[in-house]
Amino acid sequence: MSAYQIVPMIYDSKEQIHSIILLEQQCKQLDSIHLKADLDHISKKDGDHALLCYREGKLVGLLSWYPSDGVTGNINAIVHPHNRRKGVFRRLLMRAIEDMKPHGINRLSYRVPQSLPSGLRTAQSLGAVHDRSEYSMQLVNTSFPGVGRVELTLSTAEAQDFEFMVTCSALAFGDSEEWTRDYFTQTAEPSRVTYVAWKDGLPVGLIRINSINETTAFIHNFCILPAYQGQKLGRQVLTLLVELLLKQNYTDIRLSVVTENERALNLYRSVGFEVNSEYQYFIGSF
């Protein structure tokens, strides 16, 4: 019988949550970096899927995943430093792949902290190729200057806005409309809210939030139609949304940005966001 035992996480298990927090603390002490188990995402009902690996009754590894576009499983994992290079991650990954197959997933996206060389080597050893680098940013300054004259309004997206969402996102990010339509369909869940930006009665952009819990919101899918870019509308949209989230009593507001996107990075900083970590993303298959 293997010394390692893998079990699915029960999202509201206080015992498991306590073990995960302890594992994060142990990794931080031994690695001097803060590996995140994304507890906010895996400890809520209908949140990310998570698998736990125990050895002699102690939690030594965790892998969580969620589907984003119907075919990609987005993976995050942490393994106790004393149990690395012992097959813990591969055991978790093999079990996760079996769980993913019935969902039609055939591609994997690994998120690895830039400051964790062992994680980078593991992703490469699995044949995954580097996809992108991203900064994780958090709102730290809520006294940012206003935008002056506001030309825009934000409204919650309705069913009739769906095709605009697809067109705007596909044009802004360069993805196909088919892929974008599938992505929005797959991520149409209660915890996500889409806001459409309007100017002179016309939709010009969109921005989404994923409400992780009552105090934490993650901003994503932020885009302006190419025809309206360069008019400083993006800063107005972001400012209006941050003001709205603060009024809704969110105290932890986050977003991610590709490291090469200096324009977006400067925009986010102008509204009070600062970089708190950097991640590398690798794409693989099975």
PDB file of N, CA and C in Angstrom, residues 119-184:
ATOM      1  N   GLY A 119       9.424  24.390  -9.412  1.00  0.00           N
ATOM      2  CA  GLY A 119       8.156  24.344 -10.128  1.00  0.00           C
ATOM      3  C   GLY A 119       8.339  24.565 -11.617  1.00  0.00           C
ATOM      4  N   LEU A 120       9.236  25.484 -11.975  1.00  0.00           N
ATOM      5  CA  LEU A 120       9.522  25.753 -13.379  1.00  0.00           C
ATOM      6  C   LEU A 120      10.127  24.516 -14.036  1.00  0.00           C
ATOM      7  N   ARG A 121      11.033  23.836 -13.326  1.00  0.00           N
ATOM      8  CA  ARG A 121      11.649  22.623 -13.876  1.00  0.00           C
ATOM      9  C   ARG A 121      10.606  21.520 -14.043  1.00  0.00           C
ATOM     10  N   THR A 122       9.691  21.403 -13.085  1.00  0.00           N
ATOM     11  CA  THR A 122       8.663  20.366 -13.167  1.00  0.00           C
ATOM     12  C   THR A 122       7.777  20.568 -14.388  1.00  0.00           C
ATOM     13  N   ALA A 123       7.345  21.801 -14.617  1.00  0.00           N
ATOM     14  CA  ALA A 123       6.492  22.086 -15.776  1.00  0.00           C
ATOM     15  C   ALA A 123       7.212  21.721 -17.068  1.00  0.00           C
ATOM     16  N   GLN A 124       8.492  22.059 -17.165  1.00  0.00           N
ATOM     17  CA  GLN A 124       9.250  21.767 -18.366  1.00  0.00           C
ATOM     18  C   GLN A 124       9.474  20.258 -18.533  1.00  0.00           C
ATOM     19  N   SER A 125       9.653  19.551 -17.408  1.00  0.00           N
ATOM     20  CA  SER A 125       9.871  18.104 -17.475  1.00  0.00           C
ATOM     21  C   SER A 125       8.627  17.365 -17.950  1.00  0.00           C
ATOM     22  N   LEU A 126       7.459  18.006 -17.813  1.00  0.00           N
ATOM     23  CA  LEU A 126       6.206  17.402 -18.269  1.00  0.00           C
ATOM     24  C   LEU A 126       5.949  17.696 -19.750  1.00  0.00           C
ATOM     25  N   GLY A 127       6.900  18.384 -20.385  1.00  0.00           N
ATOM     26  CA  GLY A 127       6.745  18.695 -21.800  1.00  0.00           C
ATOM     27  C   GLY A 127       5.905  19.926 -22.066  1.00  0.00           C
ATOM     28  N   ALA A 128       5.584  20.678 -21.004  1.00  0.00           N
ATOM     29  CA  ALA A 128       4.788  21.891 -21.178  1.00  0.00           C
ATOM     30  C   ALA A 128       5.665  23.008 -21.729  1.00  0.00           C
ATOM     31  N   VAL A 129       5.069  23.892 -22.518  1.00  0.00           N
ATOM     32  CA  VAL A 129       5.823  24.994 -23.118  1.00  0.00           C
ATOM     33  C   VAL A 129       5.369  26.315 -22.497  1.00  0.00           C
ATOM     34  N   HIS A 130       6.298  27.247 -22.400  1.00  0.00           N
ATOM     35  CA  HIS A 130       5.992  28.532 -21.779  1.00  0.00           C
ATOM     36  C   HIS A 130       4.974  29.293 -22.604  1.00  0.00           C
ATOM     37  N   ASP A 131       3.950  29.810 -21.942  1.00  0.00           N
ATOM     38  CA  ASP A 131       2.877  30.526 -22.630  1.00  0.00           C
ATOM     39  C   ASP A 131       2.958  32.032 -22.375  1.00  0.00           C
ATOM     40  N   ARG A 132       3.088  32.426 -21.106  1.00  0.00           N
ATOM     41  CA  ARG A 132       3.110  33.857 -20.787  1.00  0.00           C
ATOM     42  C   ARG A 132       3.585  34.064 -19.353  1.00  0.00           C
ATOM     43  N   SER A 133       3.909  35.315 -19.040  1.00  0.00           N
ATOM     44  CA  SER A 133       4.242  35.722 -17.676  1.00  0.00           C
ATOM     45  C   SER A 133       3.222  36.766 -17.252  1.00  0.00           C
ATOM     46  N   GLU A 134       2.773  36.674 -16.011  1.00  0.00           N
ATOM     47  CA  GLU A 134       1.785  37.623 -15.511  1.00  0.00           C
ATOM     48  C   GLU A 134       2.174  38.140 -14.140  1.00  0.00           C
ATOM     49  N   TYR A 135       1.815  39.404 -13.896  1.00  0.00           N
ATOM     50  CA  TYR A 135       1.900  39.966 -12.559  1.00  0.00           C
ATOM     51  C   TYR A 135       0.538  39.823 -11.895  1.00  0.00           C
ATOM     52  N   SER A 136       0.549  39.465 -10.632  1.00  0.00           N
ATOM     53  CA  SER A 136      -0.657  39.525  -9.815  1.00  0.00           C
ATOM     54  C   SER A 136      -0.631  40.869  -9.101  1.00  0.00           C
ATOM     55  N   MET A 137      -1.725  41.632  -9.199  1.00  0.00           N
ATOM     56  CA  MET A 137      -1.776  42.966  -8.619  1.00  0.00           C
ATOM     57  C   MET A 137      -2.937  43.075  -7.639  1.00  0.00           C
ATOM     58  N   GLN A 138      -2.772  43.956  -6.665  1.00  0.00           N
ATOM     59  CA  GLN A 138      -3.781  44.149  -5.631  1.00  0.00           C
ATOM     60  C   GLN A 138      -3.971  45.645  -5.402  1.00  0.00           C
ATOM     61  N   LEU A 139      -5.217  46.049  -5.155  1.00  0.00           N
ATOM     62  CA  LEU A 139      -5.498  47.458  -4.873  1.00  0.00           C
ATOM     63  C   LEU A 139      -4.961  47.795  -3.485  1.00  0.00           C
ATOM     64  N   VAL A 140      -4.028  48.734  -3.426  1.00  0.00           N
ATOM     65  CA  VAL A 140      -3.428  49.109  -2.142  1.00  0.00           C
ATOM     66  C   VAL A 140      -3.677  50.574  -1.800  1.00  0.00           C
ATOM     67  N   ASN A 141      -4.052  51.363  -2.790  1.00  0.00           N
ATOM     68  CA  ASN A 141      -4.281  52.794  -2.563  1.00  0.00           C
ATOM     69  C   ASN A 141      -5.692  53.148  -3.006  1.00  0.00           C
ATOM     70  N   THR A 142      -6.555  53.422  -2.058  1.00  0.00           N
ATOM     71  CA  THR A 142      -7.946  53.738  -2.393  1.00  0.00           C
ATOM     72  C   THR A 142      -8.189  55.241  -2.481  1.00  0.00           C
ATOM     73  N   SER A 143      -7.124  56.028  -2.394  1.00  0.00           N
ATOM     74  CA  SER A 143      -7.279  57.484  -2.491  1.00  0.00           C
ATOM     75  C   SER A 143      -6.737  57.989  -3.824  1.00  0.00           C
ATOM     76  N   PHE A 144      -6.888  57.152  -4.878  1.00  0.00           N
ATOM     77  CA  PHE A 144      -6.393  57.534  -6.192  1.00  0.00           C
ATOM     78  C   PHE A 144      -7.202  58.718  -6.730  1.00  0.00           C
ATOM     79  N   PRO A 145      -6.596  59.534  -7.591  1.00  0.00           N
ATOM     80  CA  PRO A 145      -7.318  60.697  -8.133  1.00  0.00           C
ATOM     81  C   PRO A 145      -8.453  60.275  -9.046  1.00  0.00           C
ATOM     82  N   GLY A 146      -9.486  61.096  -9.115  1.00  0.00           N
ATOM     83  CA  GLY A 146     -10.612  60.796  -9.986  1.00  0.00           C
ATOM     84  C   GLY A 146     -10.235  60.976 -11.450  1.00  0.00           C
ATOM     85  N   VAL A 147     -11.206  60.745 -12.325  1.00  0.00           N
ATOM     86  CA  VAL A 147     -10.928  60.820 -13.759  1.00  0.00           C
ATOM     87  C   VAL A 147     -11.410  62.130 -14.369  1.00  0.00           C
ATOM     88  N   GLY A 148     -11.880  63.049 -13.538  1.00  0.00           N
ATOM     89  CA  GLY A 148     -12.392  64.301 -14.075  1.00  0.00           C
ATOM     90  C   GLY A 148     -13.754  64.089 -14.713  1.00  0.00           C
ATOM     91  N   ARG A 149     -13.915  64.627 -15.895  1.00  0.00           N
ATOM     92  CA  ARG A 149     -15.191  64.497 -16.594  1.00  0.00           C
ATOM     93  C   ARG A 149     -15.388  63.047 -17.047  1.00  0.00           C
ATOM     94  N   VAL A 150     -16.443  62.408 -16.566  1.00  0.00           N
ATOM     95  CA  VAL A 150     -16.713  61.014 -16.896  1.00  0.00           C
ATOM     96  C   VAL A 150     -17.651  60.949 -18.099  1.00  0.00           C
ATOM     97  N   GLU A 151     -17.195  60.248 -19.144  1.00  0.00           N
ATOM     98  CA  GLU A 151     -17.983  60.134 -20.371  1.00  0.00           C
ATOM     99  C   GLU A 151     -18.734  58.812 -20.452  1.00  0.00           C
ATOM    100  N   LEU A 152     -18.506  57.960 -19.483  1.00  0.00           N
ATOM    101  CA  LEU A 152     -19.020  56.592 -19.561  1.00  0.00           C
ATOM    102  C   LEU A 152     -19.987  56.258 -18.444  1.00  0.00           C
ATOM    103  N   THR A 153     -20.762  55.211 -18.676  1.00  0.00           N
ATOM    104  CA  THR A 153     -21.571  54.596 -17.626  1.00  0.00           C
ATOM    105  C   THR A 153     -21.337  53.094 -17.679  1.00  0.00           C
ATOM    106  N   LEU A 154     -21.519  52.439 -16.544  1.00  0.00           N
ATOM    107  CA  LEU A 154     -21.413  50.981 -16.471  1.00  0.00           C
ATOM    108  C   LEU A 154     -22.780  50.406 -16.144  1.00  0.00           C
ATOM    109  N   SER A 155     -23.134  49.314 -16.806  1.00  0.00           N
ATOM    110  CA  SER A 155     -24.375  48.621 -16.484  1.00  0.00           C
ATOM    111  C   SER A 155     -24.115  47.121 -16.478  1.00  0.00           C
ATOM    112  N   THR A 156     -24.838  46.412 -15.646  1.00  0.00           N
ATOM    113  CA  THR A 156     -24.701  44.959 -15.598  1.00  0.00           C
ATOM    114  C   THR A 156     -25.165  44.360 -16.920  1.00  0.00           C
ATOM    115  N   ALA A 157     -24.371  43.458 -17.473  1.00  0.00           N
ATOM    116  CA  ALA A 157     -24.694  42.863 -18.768  1.00  0.00           C
ATOM    117  C   ALA A 157     -25.994  42.065 -18.701  1.00  0.00           C
ATOM    118  N   GLU A 158     -26.787  42.214 -19.727  1.00  0.00           N
ATOM    119  CA  GLU A 158     -28.030  41.459 -19.874  1.00  0.00           C
ATOM    120  C   GLU A 158     -27.843  40.423 -20.982  1.00  0.00           C
ATOM    121  N   ALA A 159     -28.837  39.549 -21.140  1.00  0.00           N
ATOM    122  CA  ALA A 159     -28.742  38.500 -22.157  1.00  0.00           C
ATOM    123  C   ALA A 159     -28.500  39.077 -23.545  1.00  0.00           C
ATOM    124  N   GLN A 160     -29.134  40.217 -23.837  1.00  0.00           N
ATOM    125  CA  GLN A 160     -28.996  40.816 -25.166  1.00  0.00           C
ATOM    126  C   GLN A 160     -27.608  41.416 -25.415  1.00  0.00           C
ATOM    127  N   ASP A 161     -26.774  41.491 -24.358  1.00  0.00           N
ATOM    128  CA  ASP A 161     -25.419  42.021 -24.511  1.00  0.00           C
ATOM    129  C   ASP A 161     -24.395  40.940 -24.856  1.00  0.00           C
ATOM    130  N   PHE A 162     -24.832  39.690 -24.899  1.00  0.00           N
ATOM    131  CA  PHE A 162     -23.890  38.575 -25.049  1.00  0.00           C
ATOM    132  C   PHE A 162     -23.071  38.680 -26.332  1.00  0.00           C
ATOM    133  N   GLU A 163     -23.728  38.956 -27.460  1.00  0.00           N
ATOM    134  CA  GLU A 163     -22.993  39.016 -28.723  1.00  0.00           C
ATOM    135  C   GLU A 163     -22.002  40.174 -28.737  1.00  0.00           C
ATOM    136  N   PHE A 164     -22.355  41.294 -28.098  1.00  0.00           N
ATOM    137  CA  PHE A 164     -21.378  42.385 -27.993  1.00  0.00           C
ATOM    138  C   PHE A 164     -20.175  41.942 -27.176  1.00  0.00           C
ATOM    139  N   MET A 165     -20.426  41.225 -26.069  1.00  0.00           N
ATOM    140  CA  MET A 165     -19.328  40.727 -25.238  1.00  0.00           C
ATOM    141  C   MET A 165     -18.374  39.869 -26.058  1.00  0.00           C
ATOM    142  N   VAL A 166     -18.938  38.986 -26.878  1.00  0.00           N
ATOM    143  CA  VAL A 166     -18.127  38.095 -27.707  1.00  0.00           C
ATOM    144  C   VAL A 166     -17.306  38.907 -28.707  1.00  0.00           C
ATOM    145  N   THR A 167     -17.972  39.833 -29.414  1.00  0.00           N
ATOM    146  CA  THR A 167     -17.281  40.634 -30.427  1.00  0.00           C
ATOM    147  C   THR A 167     -16.197  41.505 -29.820  1.00  0.00           C
ATOM    148  N   CYS A 168     -16.520  42.195 -28.742  1.00  0.00           N
ATOM    149  CA  CYS A 168     -15.563  43.099 -28.099  1.00  0.00           C
ATOM    150  C   CYS A 168     -14.337  42.344 -27.604  1.00  0.00           C
ATOM    151  N   SER A 169     -14.557  41.243 -26.914  1.00  0.00           N
ATOM    152  CA  SER A 169     -13.454  40.467 -26.359  1.00  0.00           C
ATOM    153  C   SER A 169     -12.598  39.862 -27.472  1.00  0.00           C
ATOM    154  N   ALA A 170     -13.250  39.301 -28.508  1.00  0.00           N
ATOM    155  CA  ALA A 170     -12.501  38.678 -29.605  1.00  0.00           C
ATOM    156  C   ALA A 170     -11.634  39.712 -30.326  1.00  0.00           C
ATOM    157  N   LEU A 171     -12.191  40.900 -30.583  1.00  0.00           N
ATOM    158  CA  LEU A 171     -11.429  41.942 -31.270  1.00  0.00           C
ATOM    159  C   LEU A 171     -10.285  42.460 -30.403  1.00  0.00           C
ATOM    160  N   ALA A 172     -10.538  42.631 -29.111  1.00  0.00           N
ATOM    161  CA  ALA A 172      -9.529  43.201 -28.215  1.00  0.00           C
ATOM    162  C   ALA A 172      -8.385  42.235 -27.927  1.00  0.00           C
ATOM    163  N   PHE A 173      -8.714  40.942 -27.769  1.00  0.00           N
ATOM    164  CA  PHE A 173      -7.693  39.971 -27.364  1.00  0.00           C
ATOM    165  C   PHE A 173      -7.184  39.102 -28.508  1.00  0.00           C
ATOM    166  N   GLY A 174      -7.828  39.186 -29.682  1.00  0.00           N
ATOM    167  CA  GLY A 174      -7.341  38.419 -30.826  1.00  0.00           C
ATOM    168  C   GLY A 174      -7.749  36.960 -30.839  1.00  0.00           C
ATOM    169  N   ASP A 175      -8.719  36.584 -30.012  1.00  0.00           N
ATOM    170  CA  ASP A 175      -9.212  35.208 -30.012  1.00  0.00           C
ATOM    171  C   ASP A 175     -10.337  35.068 -31.032  1.00  0.00           C
ATOM    172  N   SER A 176     -10.642  33.845 -31.438  1.00  0.00           N
ATOM    173  CA  SER A 176     -11.741  33.632 -32.369  1.00  0.00           C
ATOM    174  C   SER A 176     -13.070  33.851 -31.653  1.00  0.00           C
ATOM    175  N   GLU A 177     -14.092  34.228 -32.417  1.00  0.00           N
ATOM    176  CA  GLU A 177     -15.413  34.414 -31.812  1.00  0.00           C
ATOM    177  C   GLU A 177     -15.952  33.089 -31.279  1.00  0.00           C
ATOM    178  N   GLU A 178     -15.630  31.991 -31.954  1.00  0.00           N
ATOM    179  CA  GLU A 178     -16.104  30.679 -31.489  1.00  0.00           C
ATOM    180  C   GLU A 178     -15.520  30.355 -30.117  1.00  0.00           C
ATOM    181  N   TRP A 179     -14.206  30.550 -29.986  1.00  0.00           N
ATOM    182  CA  TRP A 179     -13.556  30.278 -28.693  1.00  0.00           C
ATOM    183  C   TRP A 179     -14.107  31.201 -27.623  1.00  0.00           C
ATOM    184  N   THR A 180     -14.261  32.488 -27.958  1.00  0.00           N
ATOM    185  CA  THR A 180     -14.740  33.473 -26.991  1.00  0.00           C
ATOM    186  C   THR A 180     -16.168  33.163 -26.551  1.00  0.00           C
ATOM    187  N   ARG A 181     -17.006  32.751 -27.498  1.00  0.00           N
ATOM    188  CA  ARG A 181     -18.389  32.407 -27.164  1.00  0.00           C
ATOM    189  C   ARG A 181     -18.421  31.216 -26.189  1.00  0.00           C
ATOM    190  N   ASP A 182     -17.587  30.213 -26.461  1.00  0.00           N
ATOM    191  CA  ASP A 182     -17.521  29.049 -25.562  1.00  0.00           C
ATOM    192  C   ASP A 182     -17.017  29.463 -24.188  1.00  0.00           C
ATOM    193  N   TYR A 183     -16.017  30.358 -24.158  1.00  0.00           N
ATOM    194  CA  TYR A 183     -15.452  30.803 -22.885  1.00  0.00           C
ATOM    195  C   TYR A 183     -16.499  31.511 -22.035  1.00  0.00           C
ATOM    196  N   PHE A 184     -17.227  32.455 -22.627  1.00  0.00           N
ATOM    197  CA  PHE A 184     -18.250  33.177 -21.869  1.00  0.00           C
ATOM    198  C   PHE A 184     -19.373  32.237 -21.411  1.00  0.00           C
TER     199      PHE A 184
END
